[in-house]
Short mmCIF file of C-alpha atoms in Angstrom, two decimals:
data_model
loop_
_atom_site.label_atom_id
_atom_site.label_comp_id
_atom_site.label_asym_id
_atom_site.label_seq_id
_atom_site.Cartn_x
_atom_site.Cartn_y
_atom_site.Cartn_z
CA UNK A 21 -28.56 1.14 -12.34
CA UNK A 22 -31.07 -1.60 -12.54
CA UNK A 23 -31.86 -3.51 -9.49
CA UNK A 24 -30.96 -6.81 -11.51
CA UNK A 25 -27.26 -5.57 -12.09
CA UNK A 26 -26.92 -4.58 -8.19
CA UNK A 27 -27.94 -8.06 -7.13
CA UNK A 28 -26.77 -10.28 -9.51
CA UNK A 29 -23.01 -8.35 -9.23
CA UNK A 30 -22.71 -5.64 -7.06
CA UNK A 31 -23.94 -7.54 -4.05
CA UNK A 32 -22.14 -10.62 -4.51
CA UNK A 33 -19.15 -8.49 -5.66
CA UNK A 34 -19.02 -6.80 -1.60
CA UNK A 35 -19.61 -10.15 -0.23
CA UNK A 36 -16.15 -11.33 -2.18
CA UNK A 37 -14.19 -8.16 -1.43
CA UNK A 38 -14.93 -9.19 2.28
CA UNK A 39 -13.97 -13.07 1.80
CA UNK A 40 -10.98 -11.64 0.04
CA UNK A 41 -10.34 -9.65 2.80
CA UNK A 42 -10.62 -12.20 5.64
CA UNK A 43 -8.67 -14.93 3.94
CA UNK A 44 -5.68 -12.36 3.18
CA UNK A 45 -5.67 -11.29 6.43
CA UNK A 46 -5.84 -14.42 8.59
CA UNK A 47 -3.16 -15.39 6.20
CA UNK A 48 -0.85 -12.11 6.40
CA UNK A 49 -1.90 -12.16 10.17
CA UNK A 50 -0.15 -15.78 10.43
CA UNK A 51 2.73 -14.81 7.76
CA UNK A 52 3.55 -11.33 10.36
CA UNK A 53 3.85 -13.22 13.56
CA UNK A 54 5.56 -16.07 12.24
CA UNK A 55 7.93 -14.17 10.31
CA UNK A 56 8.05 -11.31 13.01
CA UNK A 57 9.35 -14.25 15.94
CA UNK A 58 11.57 -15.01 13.19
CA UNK A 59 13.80 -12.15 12.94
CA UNK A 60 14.06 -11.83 17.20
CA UNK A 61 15.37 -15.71 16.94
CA UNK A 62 18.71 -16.48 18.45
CA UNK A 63 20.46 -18.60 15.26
CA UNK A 64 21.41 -15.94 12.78
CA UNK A 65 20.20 -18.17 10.12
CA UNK A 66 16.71 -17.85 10.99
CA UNK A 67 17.12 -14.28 11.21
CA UNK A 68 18.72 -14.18 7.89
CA UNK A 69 16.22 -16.25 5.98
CA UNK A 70 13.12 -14.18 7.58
CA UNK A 71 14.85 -10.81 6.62
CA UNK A 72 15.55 -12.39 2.87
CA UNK A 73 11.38 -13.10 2.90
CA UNK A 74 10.78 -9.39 4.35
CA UNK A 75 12.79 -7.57 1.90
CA UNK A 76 11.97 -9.63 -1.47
CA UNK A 77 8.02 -9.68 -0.60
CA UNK A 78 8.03 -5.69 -0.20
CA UNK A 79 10.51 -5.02 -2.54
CA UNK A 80 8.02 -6.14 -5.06
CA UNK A 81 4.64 -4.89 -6.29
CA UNK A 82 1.80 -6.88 -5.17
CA UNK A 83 -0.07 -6.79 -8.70
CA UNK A 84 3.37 -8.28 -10.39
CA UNK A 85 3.19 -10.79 -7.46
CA UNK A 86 0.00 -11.78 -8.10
CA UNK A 87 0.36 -11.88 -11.75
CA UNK A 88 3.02 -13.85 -11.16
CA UNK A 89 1.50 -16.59 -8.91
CA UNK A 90 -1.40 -17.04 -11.37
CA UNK A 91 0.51 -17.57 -14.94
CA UNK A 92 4.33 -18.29 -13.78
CA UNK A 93 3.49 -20.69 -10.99
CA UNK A 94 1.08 -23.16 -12.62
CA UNK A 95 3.53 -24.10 -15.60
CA UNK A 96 6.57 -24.86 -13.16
CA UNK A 97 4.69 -26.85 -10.68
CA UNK A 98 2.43 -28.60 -12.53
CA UNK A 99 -1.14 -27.38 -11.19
CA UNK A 100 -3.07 -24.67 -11.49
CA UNK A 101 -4.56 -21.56 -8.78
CA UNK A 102 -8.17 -20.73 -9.02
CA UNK A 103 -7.46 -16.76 -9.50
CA UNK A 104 -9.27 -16.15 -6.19
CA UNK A 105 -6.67 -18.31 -4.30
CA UNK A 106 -3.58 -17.02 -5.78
CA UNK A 107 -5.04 -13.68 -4.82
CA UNK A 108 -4.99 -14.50 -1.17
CA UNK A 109 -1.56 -16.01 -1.52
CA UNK A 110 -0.13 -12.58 -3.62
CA UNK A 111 -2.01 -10.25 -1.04
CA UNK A 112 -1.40 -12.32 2.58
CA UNK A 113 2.31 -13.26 1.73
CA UNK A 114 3.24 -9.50 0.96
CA UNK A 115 1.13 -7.54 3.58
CA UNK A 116 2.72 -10.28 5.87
CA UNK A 117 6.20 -9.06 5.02
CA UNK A 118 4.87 -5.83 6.09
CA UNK A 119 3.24 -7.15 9.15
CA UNK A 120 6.32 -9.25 10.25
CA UNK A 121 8.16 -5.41 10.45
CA UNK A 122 5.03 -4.37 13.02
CA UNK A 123 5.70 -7.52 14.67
CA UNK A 124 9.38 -7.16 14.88
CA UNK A 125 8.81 -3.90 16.22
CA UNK A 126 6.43 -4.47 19.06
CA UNK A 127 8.55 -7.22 19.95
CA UNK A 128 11.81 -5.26 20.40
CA UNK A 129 9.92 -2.43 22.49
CA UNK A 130 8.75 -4.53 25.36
CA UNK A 131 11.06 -4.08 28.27
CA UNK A 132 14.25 -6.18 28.25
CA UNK A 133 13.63 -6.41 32.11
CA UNK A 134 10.38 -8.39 31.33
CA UNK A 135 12.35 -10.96 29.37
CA UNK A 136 15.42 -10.96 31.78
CA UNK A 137 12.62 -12.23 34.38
CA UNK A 138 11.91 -14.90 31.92
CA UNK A 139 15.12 -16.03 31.97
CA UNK A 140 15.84 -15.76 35.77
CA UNK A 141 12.45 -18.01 36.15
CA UNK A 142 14.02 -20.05 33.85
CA UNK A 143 11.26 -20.06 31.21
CA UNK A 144 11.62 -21.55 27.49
CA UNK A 145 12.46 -19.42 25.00
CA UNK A 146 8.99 -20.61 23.73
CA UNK A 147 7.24 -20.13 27.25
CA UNK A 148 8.63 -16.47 27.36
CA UNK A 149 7.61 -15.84 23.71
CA UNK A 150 4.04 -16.92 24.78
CA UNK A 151 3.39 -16.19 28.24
CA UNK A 152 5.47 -12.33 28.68
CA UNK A 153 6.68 -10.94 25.44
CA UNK A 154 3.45 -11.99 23.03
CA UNK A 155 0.79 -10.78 25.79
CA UNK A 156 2.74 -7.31 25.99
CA UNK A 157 3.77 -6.95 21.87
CA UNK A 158 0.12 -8.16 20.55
CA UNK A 159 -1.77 -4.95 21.59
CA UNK A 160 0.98 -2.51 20.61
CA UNK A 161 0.59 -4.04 17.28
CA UNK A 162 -2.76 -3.15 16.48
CA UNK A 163 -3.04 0.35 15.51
CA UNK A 164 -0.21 -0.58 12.95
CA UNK A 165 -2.06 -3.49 11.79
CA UNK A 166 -5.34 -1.45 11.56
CA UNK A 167 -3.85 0.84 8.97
CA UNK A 168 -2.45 -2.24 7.34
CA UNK A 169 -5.99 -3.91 7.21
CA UNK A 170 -7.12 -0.99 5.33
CA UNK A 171 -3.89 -1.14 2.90
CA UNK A 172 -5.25 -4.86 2.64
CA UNK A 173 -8.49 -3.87 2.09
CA UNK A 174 -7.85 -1.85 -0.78
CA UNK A 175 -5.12 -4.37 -2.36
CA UNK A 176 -7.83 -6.74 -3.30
CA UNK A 177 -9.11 -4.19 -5.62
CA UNK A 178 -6.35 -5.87 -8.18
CA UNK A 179 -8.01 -9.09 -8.13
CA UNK A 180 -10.57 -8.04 -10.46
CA UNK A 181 -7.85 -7.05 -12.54
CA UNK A 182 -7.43 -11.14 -12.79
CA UNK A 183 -10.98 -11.62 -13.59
CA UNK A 184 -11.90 -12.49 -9.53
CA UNK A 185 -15.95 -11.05 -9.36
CA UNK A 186 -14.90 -8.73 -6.63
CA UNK A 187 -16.78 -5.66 -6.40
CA UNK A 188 -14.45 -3.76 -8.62
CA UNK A 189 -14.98 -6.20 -11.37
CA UNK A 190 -18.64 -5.84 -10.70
CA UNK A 191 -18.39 -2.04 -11.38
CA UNK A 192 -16.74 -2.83 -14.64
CA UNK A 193 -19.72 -4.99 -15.65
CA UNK A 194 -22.24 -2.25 -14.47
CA UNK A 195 -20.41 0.42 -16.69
CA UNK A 196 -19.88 -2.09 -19.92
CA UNK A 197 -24.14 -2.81 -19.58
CA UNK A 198 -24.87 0.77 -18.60
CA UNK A 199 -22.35 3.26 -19.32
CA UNK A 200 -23.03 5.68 -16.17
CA UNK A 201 -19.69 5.43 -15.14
CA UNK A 202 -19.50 8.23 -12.68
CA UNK A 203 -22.25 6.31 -10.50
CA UNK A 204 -21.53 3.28 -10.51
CA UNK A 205 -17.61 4.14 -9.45
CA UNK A 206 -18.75 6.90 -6.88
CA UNK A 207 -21.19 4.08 -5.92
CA UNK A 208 -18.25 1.64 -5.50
CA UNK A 209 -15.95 3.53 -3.78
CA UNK A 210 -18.16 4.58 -1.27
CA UNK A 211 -18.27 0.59 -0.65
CA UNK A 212 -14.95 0.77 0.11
CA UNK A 213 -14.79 3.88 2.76
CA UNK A 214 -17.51 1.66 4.71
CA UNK A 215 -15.95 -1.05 4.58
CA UNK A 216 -12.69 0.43 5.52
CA UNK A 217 -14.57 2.46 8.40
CA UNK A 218 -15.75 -0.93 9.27
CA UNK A 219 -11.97 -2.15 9.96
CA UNK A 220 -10.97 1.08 11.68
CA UNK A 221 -14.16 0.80 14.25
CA UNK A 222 -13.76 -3.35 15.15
CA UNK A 223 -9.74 -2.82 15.37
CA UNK A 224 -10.26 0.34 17.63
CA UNK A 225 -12.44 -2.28 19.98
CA UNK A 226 -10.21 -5.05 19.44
CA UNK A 227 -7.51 -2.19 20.85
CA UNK A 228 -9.75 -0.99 23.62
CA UNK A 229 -10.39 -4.68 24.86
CA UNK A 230 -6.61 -6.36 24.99
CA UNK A 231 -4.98 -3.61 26.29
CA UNK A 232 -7.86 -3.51 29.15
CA UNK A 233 -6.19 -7.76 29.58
CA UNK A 234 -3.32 -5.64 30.34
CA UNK A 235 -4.74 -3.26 32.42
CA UNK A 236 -4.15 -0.14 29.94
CA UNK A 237 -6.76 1.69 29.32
CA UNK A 238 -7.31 3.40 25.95
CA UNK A 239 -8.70 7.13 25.77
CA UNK Q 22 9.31 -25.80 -17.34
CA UNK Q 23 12.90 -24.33 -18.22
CA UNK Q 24 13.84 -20.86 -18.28
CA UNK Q 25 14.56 -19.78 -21.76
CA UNK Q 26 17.27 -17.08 -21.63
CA UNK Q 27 16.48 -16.15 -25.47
CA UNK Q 28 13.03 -15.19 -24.05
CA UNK Q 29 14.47 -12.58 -21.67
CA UNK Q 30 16.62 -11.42 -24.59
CA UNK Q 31 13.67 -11.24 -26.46
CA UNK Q 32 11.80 -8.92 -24.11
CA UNK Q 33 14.73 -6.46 -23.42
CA UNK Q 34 13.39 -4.08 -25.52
CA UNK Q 35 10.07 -3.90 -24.94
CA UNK Q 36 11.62 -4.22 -20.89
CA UNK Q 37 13.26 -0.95 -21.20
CA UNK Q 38 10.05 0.97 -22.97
CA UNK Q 39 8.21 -0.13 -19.58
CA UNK Q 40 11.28 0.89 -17.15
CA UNK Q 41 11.03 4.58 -18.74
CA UNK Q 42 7.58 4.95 -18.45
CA UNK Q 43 7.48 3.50 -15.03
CA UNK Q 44 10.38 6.03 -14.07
CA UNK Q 45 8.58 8.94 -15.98
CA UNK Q 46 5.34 7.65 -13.63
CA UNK Q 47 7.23 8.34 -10.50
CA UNK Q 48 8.85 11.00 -11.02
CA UNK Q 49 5.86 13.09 -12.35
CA UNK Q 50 3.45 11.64 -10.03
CA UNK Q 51 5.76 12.30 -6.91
CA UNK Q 52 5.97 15.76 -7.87
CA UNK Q 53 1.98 16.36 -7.75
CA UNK Q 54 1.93 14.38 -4.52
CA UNK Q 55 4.47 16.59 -2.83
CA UNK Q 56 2.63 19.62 -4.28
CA UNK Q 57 -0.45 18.41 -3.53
CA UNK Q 58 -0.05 16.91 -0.43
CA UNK Q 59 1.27 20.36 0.76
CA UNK Q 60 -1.59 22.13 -0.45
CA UNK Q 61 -4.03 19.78 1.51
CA UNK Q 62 -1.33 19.66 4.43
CA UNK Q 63 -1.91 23.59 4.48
CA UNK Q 64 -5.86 23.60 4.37
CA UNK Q 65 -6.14 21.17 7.24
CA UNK Q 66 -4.49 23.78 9.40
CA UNK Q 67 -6.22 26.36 7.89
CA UNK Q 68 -7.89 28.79 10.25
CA UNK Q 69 -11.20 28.44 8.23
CA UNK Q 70 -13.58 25.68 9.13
CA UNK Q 71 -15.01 25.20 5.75
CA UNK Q 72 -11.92 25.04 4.48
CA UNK Q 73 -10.37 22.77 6.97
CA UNK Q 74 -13.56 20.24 7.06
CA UNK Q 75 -13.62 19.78 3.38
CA UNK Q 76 -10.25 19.19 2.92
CA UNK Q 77 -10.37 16.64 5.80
CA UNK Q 78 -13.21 14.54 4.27
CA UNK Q 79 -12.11 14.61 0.80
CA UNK Q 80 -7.90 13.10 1.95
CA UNK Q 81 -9.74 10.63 4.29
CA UNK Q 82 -11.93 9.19 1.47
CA UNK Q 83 -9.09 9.22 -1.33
CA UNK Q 84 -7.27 7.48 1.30
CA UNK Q 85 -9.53 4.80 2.63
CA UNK Q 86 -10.41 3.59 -1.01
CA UNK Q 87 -8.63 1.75 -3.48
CA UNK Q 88 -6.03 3.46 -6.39
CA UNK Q 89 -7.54 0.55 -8.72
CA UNK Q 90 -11.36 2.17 -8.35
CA UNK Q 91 -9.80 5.55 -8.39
CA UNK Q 92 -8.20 4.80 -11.66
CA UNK Q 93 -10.87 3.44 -13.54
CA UNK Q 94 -13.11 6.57 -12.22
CA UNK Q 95 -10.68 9.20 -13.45
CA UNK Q 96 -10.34 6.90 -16.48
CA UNK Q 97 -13.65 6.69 -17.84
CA UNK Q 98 -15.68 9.21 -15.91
CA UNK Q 99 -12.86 12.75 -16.99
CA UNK Q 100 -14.07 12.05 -20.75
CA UNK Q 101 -17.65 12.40 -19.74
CA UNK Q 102 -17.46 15.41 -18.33
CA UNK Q 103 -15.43 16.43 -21.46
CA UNK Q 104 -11.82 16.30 -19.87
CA UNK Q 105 -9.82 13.68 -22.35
CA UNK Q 106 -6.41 13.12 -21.18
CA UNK Q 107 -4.26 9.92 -22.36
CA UNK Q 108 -4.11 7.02 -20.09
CA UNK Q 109 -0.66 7.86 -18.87
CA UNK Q 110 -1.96 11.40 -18.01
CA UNK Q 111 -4.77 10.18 -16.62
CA UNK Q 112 -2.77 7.08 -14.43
CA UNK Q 113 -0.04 10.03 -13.44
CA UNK Q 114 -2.48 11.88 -12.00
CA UNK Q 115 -4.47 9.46 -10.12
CA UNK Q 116 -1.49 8.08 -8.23
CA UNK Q 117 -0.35 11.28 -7.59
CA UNK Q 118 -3.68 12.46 -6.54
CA UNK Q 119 -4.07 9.14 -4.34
CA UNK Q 120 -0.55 9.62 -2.53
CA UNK Q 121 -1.00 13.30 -2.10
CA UNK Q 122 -3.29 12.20 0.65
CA UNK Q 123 -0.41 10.22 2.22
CA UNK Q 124 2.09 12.63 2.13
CA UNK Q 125 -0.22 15.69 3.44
CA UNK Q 126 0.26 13.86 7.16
CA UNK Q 127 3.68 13.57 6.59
CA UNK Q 128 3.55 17.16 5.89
CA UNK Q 129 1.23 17.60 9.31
CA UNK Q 130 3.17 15.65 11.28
CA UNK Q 131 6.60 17.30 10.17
CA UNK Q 132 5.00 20.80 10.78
CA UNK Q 133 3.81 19.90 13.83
CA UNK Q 134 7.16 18.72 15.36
CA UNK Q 135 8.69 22.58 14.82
CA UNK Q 136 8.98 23.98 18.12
CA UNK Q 137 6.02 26.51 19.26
CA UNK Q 138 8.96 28.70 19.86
CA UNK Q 139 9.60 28.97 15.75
CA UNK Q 140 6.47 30.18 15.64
CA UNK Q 141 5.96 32.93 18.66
CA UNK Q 142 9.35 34.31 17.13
CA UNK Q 143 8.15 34.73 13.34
CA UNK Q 144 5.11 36.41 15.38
CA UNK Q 145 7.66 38.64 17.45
CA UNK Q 146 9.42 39.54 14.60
CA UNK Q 147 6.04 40.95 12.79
CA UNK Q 148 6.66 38.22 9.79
CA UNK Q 149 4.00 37.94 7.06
CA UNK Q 150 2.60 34.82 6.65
CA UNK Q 151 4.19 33.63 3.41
CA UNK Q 152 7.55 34.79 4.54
CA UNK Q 153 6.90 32.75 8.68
CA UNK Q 154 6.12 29.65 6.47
CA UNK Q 155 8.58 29.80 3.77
CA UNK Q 156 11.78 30.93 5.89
CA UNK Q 157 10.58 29.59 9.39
CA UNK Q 158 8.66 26.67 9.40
CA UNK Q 159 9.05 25.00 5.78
CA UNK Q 160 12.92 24.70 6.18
CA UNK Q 161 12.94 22.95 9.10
CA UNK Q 162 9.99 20.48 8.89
CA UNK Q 163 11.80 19.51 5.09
CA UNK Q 164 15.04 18.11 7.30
CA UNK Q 165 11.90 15.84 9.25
CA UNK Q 166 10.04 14.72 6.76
CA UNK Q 167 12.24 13.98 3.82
CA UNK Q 168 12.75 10.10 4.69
CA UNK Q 169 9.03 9.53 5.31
CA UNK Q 170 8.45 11.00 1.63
CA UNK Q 171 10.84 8.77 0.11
CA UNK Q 172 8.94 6.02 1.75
CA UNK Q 173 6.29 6.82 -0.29
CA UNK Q 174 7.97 7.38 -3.12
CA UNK Q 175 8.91 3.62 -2.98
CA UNK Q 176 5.22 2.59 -2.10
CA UNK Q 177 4.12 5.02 -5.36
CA UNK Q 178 6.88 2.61 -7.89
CA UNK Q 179 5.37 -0.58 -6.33
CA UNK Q 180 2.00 0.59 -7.35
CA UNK Q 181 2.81 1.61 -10.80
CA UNK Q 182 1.86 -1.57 -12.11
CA UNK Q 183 -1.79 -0.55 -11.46
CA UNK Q 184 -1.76 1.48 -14.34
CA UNK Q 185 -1.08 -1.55 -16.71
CA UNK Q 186 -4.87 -2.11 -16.13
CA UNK Q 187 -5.69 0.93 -18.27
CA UNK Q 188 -3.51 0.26 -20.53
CA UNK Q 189 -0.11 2.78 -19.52
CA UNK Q 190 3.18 1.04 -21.09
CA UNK Q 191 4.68 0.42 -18.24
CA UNK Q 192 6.64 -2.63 -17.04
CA UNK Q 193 3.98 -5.31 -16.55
CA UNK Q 194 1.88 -4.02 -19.72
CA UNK Q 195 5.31 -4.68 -21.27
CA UNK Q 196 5.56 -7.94 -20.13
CA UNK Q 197 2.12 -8.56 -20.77
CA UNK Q 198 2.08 -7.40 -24.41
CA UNK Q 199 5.01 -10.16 -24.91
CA UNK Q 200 3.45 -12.45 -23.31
CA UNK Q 201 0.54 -12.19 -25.43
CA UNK Q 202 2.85 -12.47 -28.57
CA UNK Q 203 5.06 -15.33 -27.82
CA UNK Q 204 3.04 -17.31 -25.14
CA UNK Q 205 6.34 -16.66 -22.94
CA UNK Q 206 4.92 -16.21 -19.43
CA UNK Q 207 7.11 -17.01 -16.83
CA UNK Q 208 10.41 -15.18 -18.57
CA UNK Q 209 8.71 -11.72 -18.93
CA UNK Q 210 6.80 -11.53 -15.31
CA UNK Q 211 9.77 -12.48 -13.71
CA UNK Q 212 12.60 -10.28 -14.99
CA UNK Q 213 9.22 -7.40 -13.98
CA UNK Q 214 9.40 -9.23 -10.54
CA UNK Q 215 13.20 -9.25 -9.88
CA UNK Q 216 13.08 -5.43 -11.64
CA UNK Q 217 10.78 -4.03 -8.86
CA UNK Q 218 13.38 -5.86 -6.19
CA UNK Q 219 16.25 -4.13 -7.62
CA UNK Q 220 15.09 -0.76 -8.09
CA UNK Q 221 13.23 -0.71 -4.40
CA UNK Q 222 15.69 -2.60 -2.19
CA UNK Q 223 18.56 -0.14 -2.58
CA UNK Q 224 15.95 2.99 -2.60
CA UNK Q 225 15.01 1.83 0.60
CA UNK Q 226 18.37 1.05 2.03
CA UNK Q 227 18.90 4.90 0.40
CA UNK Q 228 16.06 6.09 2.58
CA UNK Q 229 17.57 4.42 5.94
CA UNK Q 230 20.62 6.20 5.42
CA UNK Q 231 18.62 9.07 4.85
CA UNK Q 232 16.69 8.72 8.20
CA UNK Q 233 19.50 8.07 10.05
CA UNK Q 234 21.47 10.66 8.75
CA UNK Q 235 18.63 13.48 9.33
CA UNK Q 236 17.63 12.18 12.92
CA UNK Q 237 21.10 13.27 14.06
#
């Protein structure tokens, strides 16, 4: 491989896969813990509407999703996504649905005693969410999400399937001009292990140091 | 924008090619994952380390990278080394190759949870090795991890659609082939959309029942 392919594509191919992979995750991040409150809300209509979201946005395959956003979406509303945005959208709504489960989860498993004394200090329902069940729920949550982040990681692999110059559309540029297909793929997947190792290594931190807020200390 | 219901009669056809192949998919690449994952869920407890080290890099690094890449490597790097399968050969055995690394922990953990007792009385009893694993140990982890498998067999049908980008028949390449031929887009996608819903919604309300009905 010629150093003109690797920094004219490959290069800015990784630095994509990594915006891709921010974006998607601030936006599942934001899509989990809304949608994860959701389903622990008192009015059985909220719970409803955020189990309807959970169930149709992993009952469906992210690809179709995406697919969908980018050529079903622009004719009914009127306006169209630039491919790299209704990636993010396809990827952070349905690893949110996911997410909102991890949520949902860590929620229910702090002690009810914890938000009994919420309720005899006569808290909000918003100052208990914030101030005892969030602090508690948040670093349970993060070996989940870790393994999630790496499921994320790898889902914006499909983008290049919608023409996005990630760095698995970059490797199918680099084998159209060269042909030495096993490299560059070996090459590109290798990418992807570091950046994944990447994830597992900051979230393992990002473990270490909330649960030391809590006084927990990880082994 | 109105929905054209002649459209979705239109693409019935072509919507049922893609539902067989994307069923023929599954079911052949869940097979070689269970086998598979078995195999590898075997060598990581293998007594040998260079059989056990191997094995350990080569499931973390199928796992850690993307199906997509994967695909495309089997895809056009197999031929050059002389192998020529089709594309739905080839897409079968990626994804089965890919969740084989998924279901080899499921196979670790489920091992793991049989009592150490299961296994000093297979030793009492002088059992060979095939026969401790096949009548002792293989029984009762299947009871554990049958609902975690099924999991993944749900997670293997969402990612069928992957294979569309080599070119397998399957749902979306049905939907994209009409597409393509009547400048129909929203019809087509979305009965593929509401198709994925309705196959893995009551699958996975089949594997709760499952899990709950097991755990007892």
């Amino acid at each position: 491989m010629t150093s003109g392919l690797w920094q004219n594509w490959v290069l800015p191919g990784i630095w994509i896969t990594v915006q891709l992979t921010l974006y998607s995750a601030a936006l599942a991040t934001a899509v989990a813990f809304g949608v994860g409150m959701a389903r622990t809300h008192r009015s059985k209509a909220v719970r409803f509407l955020a189990a309807f979201y959970t169930e149709v946005f992993r009952g469906t395959s992210a690809l179709v999703l995406m697919f969908w956003l980018f050529f079903v979406l622009p004719p009914l509303l009127g306006w169209q996504l630039v491919p790299m945005w209704a990636a993010v959208l396809a990827l952070g709504l349905s690893y949110g649905a996911y997410g909102a489960e991890i949520v949902r989860g860590a929620l229910n498993a702090v002690a009810p005693a914890q938000r009994e004394a919420g309720v005899a200090l006569s808290f909000t329902p918003w100052q208990r969410m914030r101030l005892i069940l969030l602090p508690q729920a948040v670093p349970e949550t993060i070996p989940s999400f870790c393994n999630l982040a790496v499921e994320l990681l790898k889902g914006t692999a499909l983008v290049s399937l919608l023409g996005v110059g990630d760095v698995s559309f970059a490797a199918y540029l680099v084998r159209l001009a060269t042909q030495e297909s096993a490299q560059i793929y070996t090459v590109t997947l290798v990418i992807y292990f570091v950046l994944a190792f990447l994830i597992t290594r900051s979230m393992k931190a990002l473990e270490r140091k909330t649960k030391a807020n809590l006084g927990v200390v990880v082994k | 924008m109105t929905w054209d219901w002649s459209a979705v009669a239109d693409f019935m056809p072509r919507f049922w090619d893609g539902v067989l192949v994307t069923l023929q998919i599954l079911v052949l690449g869940s097979l070689l994952s269970f086998t598979l994952g078995l195999v590898w869920a075997l060598g990581l407890r293998s007594g040998l380390r260079y059989v056990r080290w191997p094995v350990g890099l080569v499931t973390e690094f199928i796992r850690n990278t993307p199906l997509l890449v994967q695909l495309f490597f089997l895809f056009f790097v197999l031929p050059e080394w002389g192998v020529q399968f089709s594309a739905l050969t080839t897409g079968t055995i990626a994804i089965g190759l890919h969740y084989s690394t998924y279901t080899a922990q499921v196979y670790r953990a489920g091992i793991d949870a049989v009592p150490a007792g299961q296994w000093e009385a297979a030793t009492a009893l002088s059992l060979p090795a095939h026969r401790t694993w096949t009548a002792v140990i293989l029984p009762q982890a299947v009871r554990r991890i049958a609902p975690a498998l099924g999991n993944y067999v749900i997670a293997m049908l969402k990612d069928t659609p992957l294979l569309a980008g080599i070119g397998v028949l399957e749902m979306l390449q049905q939907s994209r082939l009409e597409s393509a031929a009547t400048f129909q887009y929203t019809e087509p996608l979305t009965v593929v959309g509401i198709a994925f819903i309705l196959i893995a919604y009551p699958a996975s309300l089949l594997v709760r029942t499952l899990e709950r009905r097991l755990a007892r």
